[in-house]
Short mmCIF file of C-alpha atoms and ligand atoms in Angstrom, two decimals:
data_model
loop_
_atom_site.label_atom_id
_atom_site.label_comp_id
_atom_site.label_asym_id
_atom_site.label_seq_id
_atom_site.Cartn_x
_atom_site.Cartn_y
_atom_site.Cartn_z
CA MET M 1 0.00 0.00 0.00
CA PHE M 2 1.13 3.55 -0.70
CA LYS M 3 2.19 5.31 2.46
CA MET M 4 2.31 9.05 3.13
CA ASN M 5 5.99 8.92 4.14
CA GLU M 6 6.88 7.40 0.78
CA SER M 7 5.38 10.35 -1.06
CA ILE M 8 7.31 12.73 1.15
CA LYS M 9 10.55 10.99 0.16
CA PHE M 10 10.07 12.18 -3.42
CA LEU M 11 9.96 15.83 -2.41
CA PRO M 12 13.28 17.61 -2.81
CA LYS M 13 14.97 17.75 0.57
CA SER M 14 17.32 20.64 -0.06
CA PRO M 15 16.29 23.75 1.91
CA PHE M 16 16.59 25.80 -1.27
CA PHE M 17 13.83 23.83 -3.05
CA ARG M 18 11.57 24.19 -0.01
CA SER M 19 12.33 27.89 0.30
CA MET M 20 9.88 30.69 -0.42
CA ASN M 21 12.58 32.20 -2.61
CA PHE M 22 12.47 29.18 -4.95
CA ARG M 23 8.67 29.11 -4.99
CA ILE M 24 8.39 32.79 -5.91
CA MET M 25 11.08 32.31 -8.55
CA VAL M 26 9.25 29.37 -10.18
CA PHE M 27 5.95 31.26 -9.98
CA LEU M 28 7.37 34.37 -11.65
CA PHE M 29 9.15 32.29 -14.30
CA LEU M 30 5.97 30.39 -15.17
CA ILE M 31 3.89 33.58 -15.23
CA GLY M 32 6.46 35.18 -17.52
CA THR M 33 6.95 32.30 -19.96
CA VAL M 34 3.92 29.99 -20.12
CA PRO M 35 1.36 32.48 -21.55
CA LEU M 36 3.95 33.74 -24.05
CA THR M 37 4.79 30.21 -25.22
CA ILE M 38 1.13 29.24 -25.58
CA TYR M 39 0.39 32.49 -27.41
CA SER M 40 3.29 32.10 -29.85
CA MET M 41 2.32 28.46 -30.53
CA MET M 42 -1.24 29.55 -31.29
CA VAL M 43 0.00 32.34 -33.58
CA MET M 44 2.26 29.86 -35.42
CA VAL M 45 -0.53 27.34 -35.95
CA SER M 46 -2.98 29.97 -37.16
CA TYR M 47 -0.36 31.58 -39.42
CA GLU M 48 0.40 28.17 -40.98
CA ARG M 49 -3.28 27.52 -41.58
CA GLN M 50 -3.80 30.99 -43.08
CA SER M 51 -0.74 30.67 -45.35
CA LEU M 52 -1.93 27.31 -46.67
CA THR M 53 -5.42 28.70 -47.32
CA ARG M 54 -3.93 31.73 -49.06
CA LEU M 55 -1.73 29.52 -51.28
CA GLY M 56 -4.73 27.31 -52.07
CA ASN M 57 -6.82 30.35 -53.00
CA ASP M 58 -4.00 31.76 -55.16
CA VAL M 59 -3.62 28.49 -57.07
CA SER M 60 -7.38 28.19 -57.40
CA ASN M 61 -7.70 31.72 -58.84
CA GLN M 62 -4.91 31.15 -61.33
CA CYS M 63 -6.54 27.86 -62.38
CA GLN M 64 -9.90 29.52 -62.87
CA ILE M 65 -8.29 32.05 -65.23
CA LEU M 66 -6.45 29.26 -67.03
CA ALA M 67 -9.62 27.18 -67.25
CA THR M 68 -11.47 30.08 -68.87
CA GLN M 69 -8.63 30.63 -71.33
CA ILE M 70 -8.40 26.92 -72.13
CA GLY M 71 -12.16 26.66 -72.55
CA SER M 72 -12.41 29.66 -74.89
CA ALA M 73 -9.30 28.71 -76.88
CA GLY M 74 -10.51 25.14 -77.40
CA TYR M 75 -7.16 23.94 -76.08
CA LEU M 76 -8.62 20.56 -75.10
CA GLU M 77 -9.24 19.67 -78.75
CA ASN M 78 -6.13 21.23 -80.17
CA GLN M 79 -2.98 21.83 -78.13
CA ASP M 80 -1.27 24.00 -80.76
CA ASN M 81 -1.66 27.16 -78.71
CA GLU M 82 1.91 27.73 -77.57
CA THR M 83 1.04 30.71 -75.38
CA LEU M 84 -1.33 28.59 -73.31
CA ALA M 85 1.12 25.67 -73.18
CA GLY M 86 3.75 28.13 -71.98
CA GLU M 87 1.40 29.53 -69.35
CA LEU M 88 0.63 26.04 -68.09
CA MET M 89 4.36 25.30 -67.78
CA GLN M 90 4.97 28.67 -66.15
CA MET M 91 2.29 28.07 -63.57
CA ALA M 92 3.52 24.55 -62.84
CA THR M 93 7.05 25.95 -62.32
CA LEU M 94 5.76 28.83 -60.21
CA TYR M 95 4.05 26.47 -57.78
CA GLU M 96 6.72 23.73 -58.08
CA GLY M 97 3.91 21.36 -58.98
CA ARG M 98 2.17 19.55 -61.75
CA ILE M 99 -0.77 20.39 -64.01
CA ILE M 100 -2.77 17.78 -65.85
CA LEU M 101 -5.52 18.54 -68.40
CA ILE M 102 -8.23 15.93 -68.90
CA ASP M 103 -10.87 16.06 -71.59
CA GLN M 104 -14.43 14.77 -71.62
CA ASN M 105 -13.24 11.26 -72.49
CA LEU M 106 -11.10 11.21 -69.38
CA ARG M 107 -8.01 11.31 -71.58
CA ILE M 108 -5.01 13.22 -70.38
CA VAL M 109 -4.34 15.85 -73.03
CA GLU M 110 -1.57 17.69 -71.20
CA ASP M 111 0.80 16.79 -68.33
CA THR M 112 3.46 19.29 -67.34
CA TYR M 113 5.60 16.35 -66.15
CA GLY M 114 5.12 14.82 -69.60
CA LEU M 115 4.58 11.38 -68.06
CA GLU M 116 0.93 10.53 -68.47
CA LYS M 117 -0.06 12.35 -71.67
CA GLY M 118 -2.43 10.29 -73.82
CA ARG M 119 -3.47 7.97 -71.01
CA THR M 120 -6.90 7.75 -69.50
CA MET M 121 -7.54 8.80 -65.93
CA VAL M 122 -10.53 7.46 -64.06
CA SER M 123 -10.83 8.98 -60.63
CA GLU M 124 -13.75 9.66 -58.39
CA GLU M 125 -12.87 13.37 -57.97
CA VAL M 126 -12.55 13.92 -61.73
CA ILE M 127 -15.93 12.30 -62.39
CA LYS M 128 -17.53 14.37 -59.61
CA CYS M 129 -16.08 17.52 -61.16
CA PHE M 130 -17.56 16.60 -64.56
CA LYS M 131 -20.90 16.22 -62.86
CA GLY M 132 -20.55 19.79 -61.58
CA GLU M 133 -19.82 18.94 -57.94
CA SER M 134 -17.19 21.21 -56.46
CA THR M 135 -14.38 19.37 -54.69
CA GLY M 136 -12.43 22.43 -53.48
CA HIS M 137 -8.79 22.01 -52.59
CA HIS M 138 -7.15 19.83 -50.01
CA VAL M 139 -3.68 19.36 -48.58
CA SER M 140 -2.15 15.97 -49.18
CA GLY M 141 1.34 15.44 -47.79
CA ARG M 142 3.66 18.12 -49.19
CA PHE M 143 1.10 19.25 -51.85
CA ILE M 144 -2.11 21.20 -52.22
CA GLU M 145 -4.32 19.43 -54.71
CA MET M 146 -7.37 20.68 -56.57
CA ILE M 147 -9.57 19.97 -59.59
CA VAL M 148 -11.02 22.88 -61.61
CA PRO M 149 -13.66 22.37 -64.35
CA ILE M 150 -13.13 23.78 -67.86
CA MET M 151 -16.41 25.14 -69.17
CA SER M 152 -17.34 25.70 -72.81
CA GLY M 153 -20.38 27.26 -74.51
CA GLU M 154 -22.30 30.41 -73.74
CA ASP M 155 -24.28 31.36 -70.64
CA MET M 156 -26.98 28.75 -69.86
CA GLY M 157 -25.57 26.22 -72.28
CA ARG M 158 -22.19 25.99 -70.62
CA THR M 159 -20.94 22.43 -70.09
CA THR M 160 -17.88 20.91 -68.48
CA THR M 161 -15.65 19.84 -71.34
CA GLY M 162 -12.61 19.06 -69.28
CA VAL M 163 -10.87 19.46 -65.96
CA ILE M 164 -7.55 20.80 -64.73
CA LEU M 165 -5.81 18.73 -62.08
CA VAL M 166 -3.31 20.81 -60.14
CA SER M 167 -0.94 19.88 -57.40
CA ALA M 168 1.11 22.74 -55.94
CA SER M 169 4.06 22.11 -53.66
CA THR M 170 3.93 23.56 -50.12
CA ASP M 171 7.69 23.04 -49.66
CA SER M 172 8.77 26.66 -49.99
CA LEU M 173 5.90 27.81 -47.75
CA ARG M 174 6.82 25.21 -45.13
CA GLY M 175 10.47 26.26 -45.43
CA LYS M 176 9.49 29.84 -44.66
CA LEU M 177 7.30 28.68 -41.75
CA GLU M 178 10.19 26.59 -40.40
CA GLU M 179 12.46 29.64 -40.50
CA LEU M 180 9.82 31.66 -38.70
CA ARG M 181 9.42 28.91 -36.08
CA THR M 182 13.18 28.75 -35.47
CA SER M 183 13.45 32.50 -34.99
CA ALA M 184 10.37 32.42 -32.70
CA GLU M 185 12.04 29.67 -30.66
CA ILE M 186 15.25 31.70 -30.39
CA TRP M 187 13.19 34.64 -29.19
CA LEU M 188 11.31 32.49 -26.70
CA VAL M 189 14.52 31.01 -25.28
CA SER M 190 16.12 34.47 -24.91
CA ILE M 191 12.93 35.84 -23.31
CA GLY M 192 12.88 32.75 -21.04
CA ILE M 193 16.49 33.42 -19.93
CA SER M 194 15.72 37.10 -19.29
CA VAL M 195 12.54 36.21 -17.35
CA LEU M 196 14.50 33.66 -15.29
CA ALA M 197 17.15 36.27 -14.46
CA LEU M 198 14.40 38.76 -13.53
CA ALA M 199 12.60 36.10 -11.45
CA VAL M 200 15.82 35.34 -9.53
CA LEU M 201 16.38 39.05 -8.82
CA LEU M 202 12.75 39.71 -7.93
CA SER M 203 12.33 36.67 -5.67
CA ASN M 204 15.53 37.59 -3.85
CA TRP M 205 14.25 41.12 -3.40
CA LEU M 206 10.86 39.89 -2.16
CA VAL M 207 12.25 37.52 0.50
CA ARG M 208 14.93 39.95 1.64
CA PRO M 209 12.77 41.33 4.52
CA LEU M 210 12.27 37.76 5.78
CA ARG M 211 16.02 37.08 5.63
CA HIS M 212 16.64 40.31 7.45
CA MET M 213 14.10 39.32 10.09
CA ASN M 214 15.63 35.85 10.53
CA LYS M 215 19.07 37.40 10.95
CA SER M 216 17.81 39.89 13.52
CA ILE M 217 15.97 37.19 15.51
CA GLY M 218 19.14 35.03 15.38
CA GLY M 219 21.09 38.00 16.77
CA LEU M 220 18.54 38.43 19.55
CA VAL M 221 18.68 34.73 20.49
CA GLU M 222 22.48 34.92 20.70
CA GLY M 223 22.18 37.98 22.92
CA ALA M 224 19.90 36.03 25.36
CA LEU M 225 16.81 37.94 24.14
CA ASP M 226 18.18 41.33 25.16
CA GLY M 227 17.01 44.22 23.00
CA ASP M 228 14.11 44.46 20.56
CA LEU M 229 13.45 43.74 16.89
CA ASP M 230 13.52 46.88 14.80
CA ILE M 231 12.48 45.98 11.24
CA HIS M 232 10.73 48.43 8.93
CA ASP M 233 11.33 46.79 5.50
CA CYS M 234 7.61 46.42 4.81
CA THR M 235 4.28 46.60 6.67
CA GLU M 236 4.07 42.83 7.16
CA THR M 237 7.54 42.47 8.68
CA GLU M 238 6.96 45.58 10.76
CA ASN M 239 3.80 43.94 12.17
CA ILE M 240 5.61 40.65 12.84
CA SER M 241 8.41 42.61 14.48
CA ASN M 242 5.93 44.42 16.76
CA THR M 243 4.16 41.17 17.71
CA PHE M 244 7.51 39.53 18.35
CA ASN M 245 8.52 42.43 20.60
CA SER M 246 5.36 42.06 22.70
CA LEU M 247 6.12 38.33 22.99
CA LEU M 248 9.66 39.20 24.09
CA ALA M 249 8.32 41.61 26.70
CA LYS M 250 6.02 38.87 28.05
CA LEU M 251 8.89 36.37 28.12
CA ARG M 252 11.06 38.82 30.04
CA LEU M 253 8.26 39.47 32.52
CA MET M 254 7.75 35.71 32.98
CA GLU M 255 11.48 35.19 33.48
CA GLU M 256 11.59 38.02 36.03
CA SER M 257 8.64 36.65 37.99
CA ARG M 258 10.12 33.13 37.82
CA GLN M 259 13.38 34.37 39.32
CA GLU M 260 11.52 36.36 41.95
CA PHE M 261 9.37 33.33 42.78
CA VAL M 262 12.41 31.04 43.16
CA ALA M 263 14.12 33.64 45.39
CA ASN M 264 10.96 34.04 47.50
CA VAL M 265 10.44 30.28 47.83
CA SER M 266 14.04 29.74 48.96
CA HIS M 267 13.76 32.58 51.43
CA GLU M 268 10.42 31.40 52.85
CA LEU M 269 11.61 27.81 53.18
CA LYS M 270 14.85 28.86 54.84
CA THR M 271 13.22 31.01 57.54
CA PRO M 272 11.67 28.16 59.62
CA LEU M 273 14.88 26.13 59.14
CA ALA M 274 16.97 29.04 60.48
CA SER M 275 14.69 29.33 63.54
CA MET M 276 14.96 25.59 64.20
CA LYS M 277 18.77 25.80 63.86
CA VAL M 278 18.92 28.65 66.41
CA LEU M 279 16.68 26.75 68.84
CA ALA M 280 18.63 23.51 68.49
CA ASP M 281 22.03 25.24 68.75
CA SER M 282 21.10 27.13 71.91
CA LEU M 283 19.95 23.87 73.53
CA LEU M 284 23.18 22.13 72.51
CA MET M 285 25.32 24.94 73.88
CA GLN M 286 23.74 24.75 77.34
CA GLU M 287 25.12 22.00 79.50
CA ASN M 288 22.55 20.31 81.74
CA ALA M 289 19.66 22.36 80.34
CA PRO M 290 16.47 21.74 82.32
CA VAL M 291 13.81 19.47 80.88
CA GLU M 292 11.32 22.37 80.86
CA LEU M 293 13.61 24.32 78.51
CA TYR M 294 13.94 21.27 76.25
CA GLN M 295 10.16 20.94 76.19
CA GLU M 296 9.63 24.63 75.45
CA PHE M 297 12.24 24.67 72.62
CA MET M 298 10.94 21.42 71.17
CA GLN M 299 7.47 22.94 71.15
CA ASP M 300 8.87 25.90 69.13
CA ILE M 301 10.71 23.54 66.78
CA ALA M 302 7.49 21.57 66.20
CA GLU M 303 5.70 24.84 65.34
CA GLU M 304 8.40 25.75 62.83
CA ILE M 305 8.05 22.29 61.26
CA ASP M 306 4.28 22.84 60.97
CA ARG M 307 4.94 26.18 59.31
CA GLU M 308 7.42 24.64 56.85
CA ASN M 309 4.79 22.00 56.05
CA LEU M 310 2.15 24.64 55.47
CA ILE M 311 4.37 26.59 53.06
CA ILE M 312 5.25 23.44 51.11
CA SER M 313 1.64 22.27 50.81
CA ASP M 314 0.51 25.79 49.78
CA LEU M 315 3.30 25.88 47.20
CA LEU M 316 2.24 22.53 45.78
CA THR M 317 -1.37 23.69 45.52
CA LEU M 318 -0.27 26.87 43.79
CA VAL M 319 1.95 25.01 41.30
CA LYS M 320 -0.97 22.72 40.44
CA MET M 321 -3.26 25.71 39.99
CA ASP M 322 -0.68 27.59 37.93
CA ARG M 323 -0.42 24.99 35.19
CA LYS M 324 -1.68 26.50 31.96
CA ALA M 325 -4.22 23.87 30.95
CA VAL M 326 -5.41 23.23 34.50
CA GLU M 327 -7.98 20.45 34.26
CA LEU M 328 -11.16 21.17 36.17
CA ASN M 329 -13.29 18.41 37.56
CA VAL M 330 -16.58 20.14 36.92
CA SER M 331 -20.00 19.11 38.25
CA VAL M 332 -23.32 20.87 38.83
CA VAL M 333 -23.35 22.05 42.44
CA ASP M 334 -25.87 23.80 44.71
CA ILE M 335 -23.79 26.85 45.63
CA ASN M 336 -25.84 27.71 48.78
CA GLU M 337 -25.14 24.30 50.20
CA PHE M 338 -21.53 24.41 49.04
CA LEU M 339 -20.88 27.74 50.86
CA GLU M 340 -22.74 26.60 54.00
CA GLN M 341 -20.42 23.58 54.19
CA ILE M 342 -17.30 25.76 53.98
CA LEU M 343 -18.58 28.14 56.64
CA LYS M 344 -19.56 25.25 58.91
CA ARG M 345 -15.93 24.06 58.83
CA LEU M 346 -14.61 27.54 59.64
CA ARG M 347 -17.07 28.59 62.36
CA PRO M 348 -15.09 26.91 65.20
CA ILE M 349 -11.98 28.96 64.23
CA ALA M 350 -14.06 32.14 64.17
CA GLU M 351 -15.52 31.36 67.57
CA ILE M 352 -12.04 31.43 69.13
CA SER M 353 -11.93 35.19 68.52
CA ASN M 354 -15.66 35.53 69.06
CA ILE M 355 -16.23 36.44 65.43
CA GLU M 356 -19.73 36.00 64.00
CA ILE M 357 -20.09 34.51 60.54
CA VAL M 358 -23.27 35.49 58.66
CA PHE M 359 -24.43 33.94 55.39
CA GLU M 360 -26.96 35.76 53.23
CA SER M 361 -28.37 34.30 50.06
CA ASN M 362 -30.91 35.98 47.82
CA ARG M 363 -31.76 32.99 45.67
CA SER M 364 -30.95 29.35 45.10
CA VAL M 365 -28.03 29.02 42.72
CA SER M 366 -26.60 25.98 41.03
CA ALA M 367 -23.50 26.16 38.82
CA GLU M 368 -20.88 24.04 37.12
CA ILE M 369 -17.79 24.21 39.31
CA ASP M 370 -14.80 22.22 40.51
CA THR M 371 -15.68 21.93 44.22
CA THR M 372 -12.14 21.11 45.42
CA LYS M 373 -10.59 24.14 43.74
CA LEU M 374 -13.34 26.68 44.52
CA SER M 375 -13.61 25.40 48.09
CA LEU M 376 -9.89 26.28 48.46
CA ALA M 377 -10.56 29.76 47.08
CA PHE M 378 -13.55 30.58 49.33
CA SER M 379 -11.94 28.94 52.40
CA ASN M 380 -8.87 31.15 51.93
CA LEU M 381 -11.03 34.28 51.63
CA VAL M 382 -13.11 33.49 54.72
CA GLU M 383 -10.03 32.35 56.68
CA ASN M 384 -8.37 35.69 55.88
CA ALA M 385 -11.54 37.55 56.90
CA ILE M 386 -11.30 35.75 60.26
CA LYS M 387 -7.51 36.02 60.62
CA TYR M 388 -7.28 39.72 59.83
CA ASN M 389 -10.33 40.63 61.93
CA ARG M 390 -10.70 42.05 65.42
CA GLU M 391 -12.07 40.47 68.58
CA ASN M 392 -15.93 40.30 68.47
CA GLY M 393 -15.96 41.22 64.81
CA TRP M 394 -18.10 39.80 62.02
CA VAL M 395 -17.70 38.16 58.60
CA ARG M 396 -20.53 38.41 56.09
CA VAL M 397 -20.76 36.08 53.10
CA THR M 398 -23.42 36.92 50.49
CA LEU M 399 -24.48 35.01 47.38
CA ASP M 400 -26.25 36.47 44.38
CA ALA M 401 -26.63 35.57 40.70
CA ASP M 402 -27.84 36.80 37.33
CA HIS M 403 -28.52 34.79 34.16
CA LYS M 404 -24.78 34.36 33.47
CA PHE M 405 -22.77 34.51 36.68
CA PHE M 406 -23.00 33.95 40.40
CA TYR M 407 -21.36 36.44 42.79
CA VAL M 408 -19.94 35.72 46.23
CA LYS M 409 -18.98 38.61 48.50
CA VAL M 410 -16.81 38.05 51.59
CA SER M 411 -16.82 41.16 53.82
CA ASP M 412 -15.25 41.59 57.22
CA SER M 413 -15.02 44.12 60.02
CA GLY M 414 -11.24 43.69 60.14
CA MET M 415 -8.15 45.82 59.94
CA GLY M 416 -8.46 46.56 56.21
CA ILE M 417 -5.70 46.72 53.62
CA PRO M 418 -3.76 49.92 52.89
CA GLU M 419 -4.52 51.32 49.44
CA GLU M 420 -0.93 51.03 48.21
CA SER M 421 -0.95 47.29 48.97
CA LEU M 422 -4.19 46.50 47.12
CA ASP M 423 -2.39 45.96 43.78
CA TYR M 424 -0.03 43.38 45.27
CA ILE M 425 -2.05 41.21 47.67
CA PHE M 426 -2.73 38.55 44.99
CA GLU M 427 1.00 38.10 44.32
CA ARG M 428 2.77 35.10 45.75
CA PHE M 429 4.32 35.63 49.18
CA TYR M 430 3.06 39.21 49.42
CA ARG M 431 2.00 40.17 52.90
CA VAL M 432 0.97 43.63 54.05
CA ASP M 433 2.66 43.45 57.44
CA LYS M 434 5.24 40.67 57.45
CA SER M 435 5.78 40.45 61.21
CA HIS M 436 2.09 40.67 62.04
CA SER M 437 1.13 38.15 59.35
CA ARG M 438 3.74 35.75 60.66
CA GLU M 439 2.24 36.04 64.10
CA ILE M 440 -1.16 35.35 62.56
CA GLY M 441 0.32 32.47 60.61
CA GLY M 442 0.03 33.18 56.88
CA THR M 443 2.28 32.06 54.05
CA GLY M 444 1.41 34.86 51.60
CA LEU M 445 0.13 32.26 49.10
CA GLY M 446 -3.57 32.10 50.06
CA LEU M 447 -4.85 34.85 47.75
CA ALA M 448 -2.62 33.69 44.87
CA ILE M 449 -4.21 30.23 45.22
CA ALA M 450 -7.71 31.77 45.41
CA ARG M 451 -7.15 33.84 42.29
CA GLY M 452 -5.71 30.79 40.43
CA ALA M 453 -8.87 28.78 41.19
CA VAL M 454 -11.19 31.63 40.16
CA VAL M 455 -9.32 32.32 36.91
CA ALA M 456 -9.36 28.58 36.07
CA HIS M 457 -13.18 28.87 36.21
CA ARG M 458 -12.97 31.86 33.79
CA GLY M 459 -14.11 34.06 36.67
CA ALA M 460 -12.79 37.26 38.28
CA ILE M 461 -11.88 38.41 41.78
CA LYS M 462 -11.91 42.00 43.07
CA VAL M 463 -11.08 43.65 46.37
CA GLN M 464 -12.31 46.78 48.13
CA SER M 465 -10.91 47.85 51.45
CA SER M 466 -10.76 50.67 53.92
CA LEU M 467 -8.51 50.73 56.97
CA GLU M 468 -11.38 51.71 59.25
CA ASP M 469 -14.27 49.62 57.91
CA GLY M 470 -12.74 46.37 56.76
CA THR M 471 -12.37 44.48 53.52
CA THR M 472 -14.70 43.04 50.87
CA PHE M 473 -13.62 40.45 48.29
CA THR M 474 -16.04 39.90 45.37
CA VAL M 475 -15.81 36.74 43.27
CA ARG M 476 -17.65 36.33 39.96
CA ILE M 477 -17.95 32.84 38.43
CA PRO M 478 -19.87 31.81 35.25
CA LEU M 479 -22.86 29.56 35.94
CA LYS M 480 -21.91 27.35 32.99
CA TYR M 481 -18.30 26.25 32.75
CA ILE M 482 -16.54 27.65 29.68
CA ALA M 483 -13.89 25.14 28.59
P1 LIG G 501 -1.56 35.09 54.06
O1 LIG G 501 -1.20 33.65 54.12
O2 LIG G 501 -0.49 35.97 54.61
O3 LIG G 501 -2.90 35.38 54.61
P2 LIG G 501 -2.75 35.79 51.57
O4 LIG G 501 -2.22 35.67 50.22
O5 LIG G 501 -3.98 35.07 51.90
O6 LIG G 501 -1.56 35.41 52.52
O7 LIG G 501 -2.98 37.33 51.84
C1 LIG G 501 -1.98 38.25 51.53
C2 LIG G 501 -2.01 39.43 52.45
O8 LIG G 501 -3.16 40.22 52.22
C3 LIG G 501 -2.11 39.04 53.88
O9 LIG G 501 -0.84 38.83 54.42
C4 LIG G 501 -2.77 40.24 54.50
O10 LIG G 501 -1.82 41.20 54.81
C5 LIG G 501 -3.63 40.77 53.41
N1 LIG G 501 -5.06 40.35 53.58
C6 LIG G 501 -5.67 39.32 52.96
N2 LIG G 501 -6.97 39.25 53.32
C7 LIG G 501 -7.18 40.25 54.16
C8 LIG G 501 -8.36 40.74 54.90
N3 LIG G 501 -9.53 40.12 54.80
N4 LIG G 501 -8.19 41.80 55.68
C9 LIG G 501 -7.00 42.42 55.78
N5 LIG G 501 -5.87 42.02 55.14
C10 LIG G 501 -5.97 40.98 54.34
#
């Protein structure tokens, strides 16, 4: 069976044959030569046909004149007329052919070749001509042949008393045509060579902007993507250059944030380790340290281990959420029930600081969501609302929906977020007040995780805050999941 790979093998492998340069060159060459070749062939064929028709008509006219002369001179009965005999010979020589005169009895009375004189010729064409049927002229091999009737008598009583058989050579005409064809071919070849040269120049000129672009990109890659593309050869390359520059800017931003992330992760992971090292070292340095001190320090070390664990598990969640094509495990969920469940889990934590959690829902809402991921997002928001609250404060969670989205608002009576920090709180490891947050026990990853989950649902998250009144996070999620 024929396989696709086999067909590919037949394609020229050389980069030149696959290049746009070569394609444009072939295209221009074909455009420049094919119509011209077809046109010149058509002109040649029509010229040949016309020339043959003209020769045939010429011979026919001459014969008609001769036939009239022969008829009126009675040459068929008596061939003494030397002028006519001379004219016959002259015409035969002129057309490099042969003229035969046949009388009513089908006897050949004159043959310019002198071969058949006196013989009888019985041929279908001759008999047809005697009957008055016109046979016209036709080309046979290297000759044009025709039969012309010789009429005698006056007006209505005219009868065919003989016929003239003429064959005129087409050799000299064909010779001239051949010469014409050769010179046309020479012209075509020289035009072909000029068109090819022009096609090479033109195709090179057309792909020059692309070559320039390739060279510039190569230069950028060597320079570790420093700098920008600056190509203005033509509108298209200018557009590509601009798009490429925006891609470069994005890449640089990604690289910057990657480096920042790695630095932050290392720093965050090292902090609990440094604390543990200090605690352990100070125990080791004290000889005969009391058991109570051991217990107290071990308690601190255990807390640092918990913190390290928390950072690592938050990081893992974030990495999972960050993946481009994050796969959502979507199902239709009753959102009222879903939020109630989350709040039920968090109420005991809120009670520690005597914080009241209120849930308000205006309607029953069901939507297509990934419960694990969105539960992480809402838990983080409510946990923050509890963590960054005051004693005896409140947290209000409200649910609303329209025909396209559902909206969850998490408001608190807490400390609020300073305006200058609002742009950064969703960034990984960002914390408004590092020392205070550490005391409270955050990793700085909660909001980044929440935003990741919301964005994966093609939703949006917004924050409003005032240092006196507290903070409100608003989450908008489509009711139907958009893949
Ligand atoms: P963390 O683990 O520190 O809570 P998050 O990413 O959840 O990290 O939050 C980032 C920072 O935003 C927090 O450190 C805190 O300073 C601030 N923040 C988040 N939610 C609230 C809130 N409800 N009230 C006040 N500050 C908040």
